[in-house]
Amino acid sequence: VAGLPPRVARLDDGRIAFLLSPVERVILGGYVEGLRDRVTPPPGDDAGEDGAGADAASGLEGAMPATRDPVLARLYPDAIPADWAASASYRDLVVRDLADGRLAALDTVARTLDATTLDDAQAGAWLGALNDLRLVIGTELDVREDDSLEIDEHDPDAERRLVYGFAAWLQGQLVDVLADALPYVADELTDAPEEDDQRGAADVADKAADADEGAADAEDGAASDDPA
Amino acid sequence: MPESPAKPGPSTTLEEVVRARPLPAPRWIVIVWNDPVNLMTYVTFVFRKLFGYSQSHARRLMLQVHHEGRAVVSGGTREKCEHDVARLHAHGLWATMQPD
C-alpha cells in the first residue's frame, strides 16, 4: 500500500475529503455489506428476546466461551472472564445495543459509499466499520502481529489479506484526521490516574521518557500502521 | 455488615472511629488486552476519545498494552466499569473488568 496517495484529508470547510477509487468503493462496499451477518449475534446471545429460555441459553453461552463463534467472541468479549454468570448478564445487558451500533455504522457506510466528502460522524462510522471488518478477517485468518505484509498470490485468502491491509491503511488515515479534531487535554489532567497510588514512581520515570516524546512521535508516524 | 460509625465520646479513640467506618463499595478496574489487529494509533485515539486522556497518557497506556500485554485503563464502581467496558467493546477493543 505504501506509495499510494492518501485518501483522507481535512478540508478548509471542516469536512473530510474521502478519495477512494471506484474499484476500492465497490470492493470495500461488498465486504462491509458482508459484515452485516457476521456482527449480528444469534438470538441465543440475547436473553431479551425469549424470556427464561433464552436466559438459560445465554447463561450456557457464558459458561462455555470456547464453544462460541470466535468472531462473535472477539466482537462481544466476555466482560468478566472469572465470573461466567456475570459475563452472561453483562452480555444480556449490552449485546443488543452493541450490535445495533455496529449495524448503524454499516448503514452509514452503505449510504456514503459514493461520497467524496464525509462529516466527522460519518468518518467515525467508516472507522468503526473498517475496524470491525479487520477484526472479522483477522480472527477468521488468525492474523498475528508479526505476520508479513507480503501477500502470496497463490494464497486462497490473498484477497481477504489484501482488503485487511488496505482497510488498515485507510483506517490509519481516518484516525489521524479524527484524532486531530479531539479537544486538547493537558498532561497534568490525566497523568496521575486518580485511583493509582503506587503508580507515582512509575509516572516520574514515564515523564522522563516523555522528554523524548518528539522523537517518539516521529517514529510513531512511521509505524502508524502497526497493530498495537 | 459494618456497624454504624461509633459516636465519638470521651472514651472513643480515633482508631476505633476509623475501624467502625462503613466499608466503601468494592472497587473495580477495567483492563484492555493486547490483540494483533487493532492499530496502535487507533487504540490511542479510542483512549483519548472515551476517557478524555491527554495524548501522551493515552499513548503510554497503548504502549503498555502493546508491550506488557495489558493495561488498567480506568476504574471505579462496578456500574462505571461496565459502562467503560461496553464503550471499549463498541470500539472493538478487547476489554475486561475485575474487582481491584
GROMACS .gro file of C-alpha atoms in nm:
model
  328
    1VAL     CA    1   0.000   0.000   0.000
    2ALA     CA    2   0.300   0.225   0.052
    3GLY     CA    3   0.330   0.486  -0.220
    4LEU     CA    4  -0.042   0.532  -0.278
    5PRO     CA    5  -0.168   0.889  -0.244
    6PRO     CA    6  -0.361   0.948   0.076
    7ARG     CA    7  -0.738   0.901   0.060
    8VAL     CA    8  -0.842   1.111   0.359
    9ALA     CA    9  -0.775   1.477   0.441
   10ARG     CA   10  -0.935   1.757   0.642
   11LEU     CA   11  -1.069   2.031   0.412
   12ASP     CA   12  -1.073   2.404   0.483
   13ASP     CA   13  -1.452   2.399   0.520
   14GLY     CA   14  -1.427   2.144   0.801
   15ARG     CA   15  -1.545   1.846   0.602
   16ILE     CA   16  -1.326   1.544   0.535
   17ALA     CA   17  -1.217   1.460   0.181
   18PHE     CA   18  -1.270   1.091   0.109
   19LEU     CA   19  -1.100   0.997  -0.215
   20LEU     CA   20  -1.150   0.626  -0.273
   21SER     CA   21  -1.129   0.500  -0.629
   22PRO     CA   22  -1.443   0.343  -0.782
   23VAL     CA   23  -1.289  -0.004  -0.757
   24GLU     CA   24  -1.198   0.048  -0.392
   25ARG     CA   25  -1.555   0.159  -0.321
   26VAL     CA   26  -1.704  -0.149  -0.485
   27ILE     CA   27  -1.471  -0.391  -0.306
   28LEU     CA   28  -1.497  -0.229   0.036
   29GLY     CA   29  -1.874  -0.189  -0.007
   30GLY     CA   30  -1.909  -0.561  -0.074
   31TYR     CA   31  -1.701  -0.659   0.226
   32VAL     CA   32  -1.878  -0.416   0.458
   33GLU     CA   33  -2.216  -0.542   0.340
   34GLY     CA   34  -2.099  -0.895   0.416
   35LEU     CA   35  -2.028  -0.784   0.773
   36ARG     CA   36  -2.397  -0.742   0.843
   37ASP     CA   37  -2.448  -1.111   0.919
   38ARG     CA   38  -2.114  -1.153   1.095
   39VAL     CA   39  -2.169  -0.879   1.353
   40THR     CA   40  -2.522  -0.987   1.444
   41PRO     CA   41  -2.521  -1.211   1.750
   42PRO     CA   42  -2.755  -1.512   1.734
   43PRO     CA   43  -3.078  -1.488   1.938
   44GLY     CA   44  -2.929  -1.723   2.198
   45ASP     CA   45  -2.693  -1.443   2.293
   46ASP     CA   46  -2.980  -1.208   2.367
   47ALA     CA   47  -3.190  -1.301   2.668
   48GLY     CA   48  -3.429  -1.015   2.600
   49GLU     CA   49  -3.597  -1.197   2.313
   50ASP     CA   50  -3.708  -1.519   2.466
   51GLY     CA   51  -3.757  -1.477   2.836
   52ALA     CA   52  -3.642  -1.750   3.070
   53GLY     CA   53  -3.546  -1.998   2.798
   54ALA     CA   54  -3.302  -1.757   2.640
   55ASP     CA   55  -3.173  -1.666   2.983
   56ALA     CA   56  -3.070  -2.026   3.035
   57ALA     CA   57  -2.926  -2.049   2.684
   58SER     CA   58  -2.720  -1.735   2.722
   59GLY     CA   59  -2.603  -1.848   3.063
   60LEU     CA   60  -2.476  -2.157   2.889
   61GLU     CA   61  -2.302  -1.944   2.628
   62GLY     CA   62  -2.136  -1.753   2.905
   63ALA     CA   63  -2.030  -2.071   3.075
   64MET     CA   64  -1.865  -2.207   2.763
   65PRO     CA   65  -1.700  -1.920   2.579
   66ALA     CA   66  -1.483  -2.167   2.385
   67THR     CA   67  -1.791  -2.302   2.208
   68ARG     CA   68  -1.889  -1.962   2.075
   69ASP     CA   69  -1.812  -1.849   1.722
   70PRO     CA   70  -1.461  -1.699   1.754
   71VAL     CA   71  -1.562  -1.391   1.554
   72LEU     CA   72  -1.857  -1.320   1.785
   73ALA     CA   73  -1.637  -1.391   2.086
   74ARG     CA   74  -1.395  -1.127   1.956
   75LEU     CA   75  -1.662  -0.866   1.876
   76TYR     CA   76  -1.851  -0.929   2.201
   77PRO     CA   77  -1.586  -1.040   2.453
   78ASP     CA   78  -1.656  -1.173   2.799
   79ALA     CA   79  -1.655  -0.871   3.026
   80ILE     CA   80  -1.575  -1.060   3.345
   81PRO     CA   81  -1.389  -1.378   3.245
   82ALA     CA   82  -1.353  -1.503   3.603
   83ASP     CA   83  -1.730  -1.498   3.651
   84TRP     CA   84  -1.931  -1.668   3.377
   85ALA     CA   85  -2.268  -1.574   3.515
   86ALA     CA   86  -2.169  -1.209   3.546
   87SER     CA   87  -2.029  -1.212   3.192
   88ALA     CA   88  -2.354  -1.359   3.065
   89SER     CA   89  -2.564  -1.098   3.239
   90TYR     CA   90  -2.336  -0.821   3.107
   91ARG     CA   91  -2.384  -0.964   2.759
   92ASP     CA   92  -2.761  -0.979   2.803
   93LEU     CA   93  -2.749  -0.616   2.908
   94VAL     CA   94  -2.541  -0.466   2.627
   95VAL     CA   95  -2.508  -0.703   2.333
   96ARG     CA   96  -2.818  -0.576   2.154
   97ASP     CA   97  -2.705  -0.213   2.185
   98LEU     CA   98  -2.354  -0.301   2.069
   99ALA     CA   99  -2.492  -0.488   1.767
  100ASP     CA  100  -2.729  -0.200   1.685
  101GLY     CA  101  -2.436   0.042   1.696
  102ARG     CA  102  -2.234  -0.175   1.462
  103LEU     CA  103  -2.526  -0.212   1.218
  104ALA     CA  104  -2.588   0.164   1.225
  105ALA     CA  105  -2.224   0.221   1.127
  106LEU     CA  106  -2.263  -0.026   0.839
  107ASP     CA  107  -2.575   0.164   0.728
  108THR     CA  108  -2.379   0.490   0.725
  109VAL     CA  109  -2.101   0.331   0.521
  110ALA     CA  110  -2.353   0.195   0.270
  111ARG     CA  111  -2.516   0.540   0.246
  112THR     CA  112  -2.184   0.720   0.193
  113LEU     CA  113  -2.016   0.460  -0.028
  114ASP     CA  114  -2.002   0.708  -0.318
  115ALA     CA  115  -1.943   1.021  -0.111
  116THR     CA  116  -1.631   1.226  -0.182
  117THR     CA  117  -1.659   1.414   0.146
  118LEU     CA  118  -1.767   1.300   0.493
  119ASP     CA  119  -1.861   1.475   0.812
  120ASP     CA  120  -1.693   1.365   1.135
  121ALA     CA  121  -1.976   1.133   1.239
  122GLN     CA  122  -1.971   0.960   0.902
  123ALA     CA  123  -1.592   0.929   0.916
  124GLY     CA  124  -1.630   0.778   1.264
  125ALA     CA  125  -1.877   0.524   1.125
  126TRP     CA  126  -1.631   0.432   0.850
  127LEU     CA  127  -1.356   0.399   1.109
  128GLY     CA  128  -1.568   0.166   1.322
  129ALA     CA  129  -1.687  -0.042   1.026
  130LEU     CA  130  -1.332  -0.081   0.893
  131ASN     CA  131  -1.214  -0.184   1.238
  132ASP     CA  132  -1.492  -0.443   1.263
  133LEU     CA  133  -1.403  -0.565   0.913
  134ARG     CA  134  -1.041  -0.614   1.022
  135LEU     CA  135  -1.145  -0.783   1.347
  136VAL     CA  136  -1.358  -1.028   1.149
  137ILE     CA  137  -1.096  -1.103   0.881
  138GLY     CA  138  -0.814  -1.104   1.136
  139THR     CA  139  -0.998  -1.355   1.355
  140GLU     CA  140  -1.103  -1.574   1.062
  141LEU     CA  141  -0.748  -1.584   0.924
  142ASP     CA  142  -0.588  -1.595   1.269
  143VAL     CA  143  -0.372  -1.294   1.182
  144ARG     CA  144  -0.065  -1.247   1.404
  145GLU     CA  145   0.101  -0.923   1.496
  146ASP     CA  146   0.425  -1.014   1.323
  147ASP     CA  147   0.264  -1.152   1.007
  148SER     CA  148   0.444  -1.049   0.692
  149LEU     CA  149   0.268  -0.785   0.483
  150GLU     CA  150   0.371  -0.972   0.168
  151ILE     CA  151   0.079  -1.148   0.005
  152ASP     CA  152   0.131  -1.472  -0.183
  153GLU     CA  153  -0.089  -1.462  -0.492
  154HIS     CA  154  -0.148  -1.837  -0.466
  155ASP     CA  155  -0.280  -1.798  -0.113
  156PRO     CA  156  -0.656  -1.873  -0.130
  157ASP     CA  157  -0.701  -1.595   0.126
  158ALA     CA  158  -0.498  -1.343  -0.076
  159GLU     CA  159  -0.793  -1.114  -0.146
  160ARG     CA  160  -0.903  -1.101   0.217
  161ARG     CA  161  -0.545  -1.029   0.326
  162LEU     CA  162  -0.525  -0.750   0.070
  163VAL     CA  163  -0.854  -0.600   0.192
  164TYR     CA  164  -0.732  -0.634   0.551
  165GLY     CA  165  -0.415  -0.440   0.473
  166PHE     CA  166  -0.595  -0.175   0.268
  167ALA     CA  167  -0.855  -0.128   0.544
  168ALA     CA  168  -0.573  -0.079   0.797
  169TRP     CA  169  -0.410   0.183   0.577
  170LEU     CA  170  -0.739   0.369   0.528
  171GLN     CA  171  -0.823   0.337   0.896
  172GLY     CA  172  -0.488   0.492   0.992
  173GLN     CA  173  -0.572   0.799   0.784
  174LEU     CA  174  -0.921   0.830   0.936
  175VAL     CA  175  -0.773   0.803   1.286
  176ASP     CA  176  -0.521   1.079   1.214
  177VAL     CA  177  -0.788   1.320   1.090
  178LEU     CA  178  -1.036   1.240   1.370
  179ALA     CA  179  -0.769   1.246   1.643
  180ASP     CA  180  -0.666   1.596   1.531
  181ALA     CA  181  -1.024   1.706   1.600
  182LEU     CA  182  -1.027   1.581   1.961
  183PRO     CA  183  -1.001   1.853   2.224
  184TYR     CA  184  -0.653   1.917   2.354
  185VAL     CA  185  -0.604   1.781   2.707
  186ALA     CA  186  -0.309   1.896   2.916
  187ASP     CA  187  -0.093   1.613   3.050
  188GLU     CA  188  -0.134   1.719   3.414
  189LEU     CA  189  -0.506   1.643   3.400
  190THR     CA  190  -0.468   1.275   3.327
  191ASP     CA  191  -0.106   1.189   3.402
  192ALA     CA  192  -0.171   1.084   3.760
  193PRO     CA  193  -0.456   0.831   3.747
  194GLU     CA  194  -0.687   0.921   4.032
  195GLU     CA  195  -0.701   0.565   4.158
  196ASP     CA  196  -0.343   0.454   4.140
  197ASP     CA  197  -0.133   0.540   4.443
  198GLN     CA  198   0.154   0.307   4.363
  199ARG     CA  199   0.199   0.443   4.016
  200GLY     CA  200   0.376   0.756   4.141
  201ALA     CA  201   0.729   0.632   4.089
  202ALA     CA  202   0.646   0.483   3.751
  203ASP     CA  203   0.489   0.812   3.643
  204VAL     CA  204   0.804   1.001   3.727
  205ALA     CA  205   1.002   0.758   3.513
  206ASP     CA  206   0.744   0.795   3.237
  207LYS     CA  207   0.771   1.172   3.250
  208ALA     CA  208   1.146   1.144   3.199
  209ALA     CA  209   1.076   0.924   2.899
  210ASP     CA  210   0.832   1.186   2.770
  211ALA     CA  211   1.119   1.427   2.725
  212ASP     CA  212   1.188   1.224   2.411
  213GLU     CA  213   0.826   1.248   2.301
  214GLY     CA  214   0.917   1.444   1.987
  215ALA     CA  215   1.144   1.173   1.856
  216ALA     CA  216   0.899   0.906   1.963
  217ASP     CA  217   0.618   1.082   1.777
  218ALA     CA  218   0.817   1.085   1.456
  219GLU     CA  219   0.869   0.714   1.497
  220ASP     CA  220   0.500   0.680   1.579
  221GLY     CA  221   0.404   0.830   1.248
  222ALA     CA  222   0.624   0.591   1.055
  223ALA     CA  223   0.485   0.294   1.245
  224SER     CA  224   0.125   0.407   1.249
  225ASP     CA  225   0.001   0.101   1.061
  226ASP     CA  226   0.146  -0.139   1.315
  227PRO     CA  227  -0.100  -0.323   1.530
  228ALA     CA  228  -0.094  -0.246   1.899
  229MET     CA  229  -2.247  -0.552   5.776
  230PRO     CA  230  -2.022  -0.294   5.934
  231GLU     CA  231  -2.165  -0.118   6.236
  232SER     CA  232  -2.263   0.244   6.210
  233PRO     CA  233  -1.980   0.483   6.298
  234ALA     CA  234  -1.903   0.491   6.666
  235LYS     CA  235  -2.015   0.812   6.821
  236PRO     CA  236  -1.701   0.992   6.935
  237GLY     CA  237  -1.704   1.023   7.309
  238PRO     CA  238  -1.453   1.074   7.584
  239SER     CA  239  -1.367   0.703   7.578
  240THR     CA  240  -1.351   0.660   7.196
  241THR     CA  241  -1.013   0.663   7.032
  242LEU     CA  242  -0.957   0.782   6.678
  243GLU     CA  243  -0.859   0.427   6.586
  244GLU     CA  244  -1.198   0.297   6.695
  245VAL     CA  245  -1.379   0.558   6.488
  246VAL     CA  246  -1.178   0.467   6.179
  247ARG     CA  247  -1.233   0.095   6.230
  248ALA     CA  248  -1.608   0.142   6.267
  249ARG     CA  249  -1.645   0.337   5.942
  250PRO     CA  250  -1.863   0.166   5.679
  251LEU     CA  251  -1.653  -0.004   5.411
  252PRO     CA  252  -1.653   0.167   5.071
  253ALA     CA  253  -1.815  -0.022   4.783
  254PRO     CA  254  -1.569  -0.267   4.622
  255ARG     CA  255  -1.361  -0.101   4.356
  256TRP     CA  256  -1.338  -0.243   4.006
  257ILE     CA  257  -1.078  -0.191   3.734
  258VAL     CA  258  -1.104  -0.207   3.355
  259ILE     CA  259  -0.826  -0.385   3.165
  260VAL     CA  260  -0.751  -0.365   2.793
  261TRP     CA  261  -0.563  -0.662   2.647
  262ASN     CA  262  -0.325  -0.669   2.355
  263ASP     CA  263  -0.458  -0.804   2.029
  264PRO     CA  264  -0.292  -0.843   1.689
  265VAL     CA  265  -0.550  -0.645   1.492
  266ASN     CA  266  -0.614  -0.305   1.646
  267LEU     CA  267  -0.379  -0.031   1.522
  268MET     CA  268  -0.160   0.150   1.773
  269THR     CA  269  -0.287   0.491   1.663
  270TYR     CA  270  -0.646   0.366   1.681
  271VAL     CA  271  -0.609   0.238   2.037
  272THR     CA  272  -0.454   0.569   2.145
  273PHE     CA  273  -0.737   0.755   1.973
  274VAL     CA  274  -1.003   0.545   2.150
  275PHE     CA  275  -0.845   0.607   2.494
  276ARG     CA  276  -0.842   0.982   2.427
  277LYS     CA  277  -1.197   0.987   2.291
  278LEU     CA  278  -1.360   0.770   2.559
  279PHE     CA  279  -1.171   0.879   2.869
  280GLY     CA  280  -1.053   1.229   2.780
  281TYR     CA  281  -0.691   1.134   2.845
  282SER     CA  282  -0.410   1.351   2.714
  283GLN     CA  283  -0.231   1.234   2.401
  284SER     CA  284   0.080   1.126   2.592
  285HIS     CA  285  -0.115   0.947   2.869
  286ALA     CA  286  -0.329   0.763   2.613
  287ARG     CA  287  -0.020   0.672   2.413
  288ARG     CA  288   0.158   0.546   2.725
  289LEU     CA  289  -0.137   0.320   2.809
  290MET     CA  290  -0.144   0.194   2.449
  291LEU     CA  291   0.228   0.112   2.467
  292GLN     CA  292   0.175  -0.068   2.797
  293VAL     CA  293  -0.094  -0.280   2.631
  294HIS     CA  294   0.137  -0.342   2.336
  295HIS     CA  295   0.448  -0.434   2.532
  296GLU     CA  296   0.311  -0.586   2.853
  297GLY     CA  297   0.000  -0.743   2.704
  298ARG     CA  298  -0.245  -0.547   2.917
  299ALA     CA  299  -0.306  -0.218   3.095
  300VAL     CA  300  -0.551  -0.085   3.351
  301VAL     CA  301  -0.728   0.197   3.168
  302SER     CA  302  -0.999   0.301   3.414
  303GLY     CA  303  -1.159   0.211   3.743
  304GLY     CA  304  -1.443   0.287   3.979
  305THR     CA  305  -1.776   0.139   4.073
  306ARG     CA  306  -1.894  -0.179   3.906
  307GLU     CA  307  -2.154   0.018   3.711
  308LYS     CA  308  -1.898   0.269   3.583
  309CYS     CA  309  -1.667  -0.013   3.476
  310GLU     CA  310  -1.948  -0.195   3.296
  311HIS     CA  311  -2.018   0.127   3.109
  312ASP     CA  312  -1.650   0.171   3.020
  313VAL     CA  313  -1.614  -0.191   2.909
  314ALA     CA  314  -1.922  -0.160   2.688
  315ARG     CA  315  -1.782   0.153   2.523
  316LEU     CA  316  -1.447  -0.019   2.465
  317HIS     CA  317  -1.625  -0.323   2.319
  318ALA     CA  318  -1.825  -0.092   2.093
  319HIS     CA  319  -1.489   0.029   1.959
  320GLY     CA  320  -1.360  -0.323   1.906
  321LEU     CA  321  -1.107  -0.325   2.190
  322TRP     CA  322  -1.063  -0.638   2.397
  323ALA     CA  323  -1.160  -0.516   2.744
  324THR     CA  324  -1.245  -0.697   3.067
  325MET     CA  325  -1.318  -0.588   3.424
  326GLN     CA  326  -1.244  -0.734   3.766
  327PRO     CA  327  -1.256  -0.638   4.131
  328ASP     CA  328  -0.946  -0.440   4.224
   0.00000   0.00000   0.00000
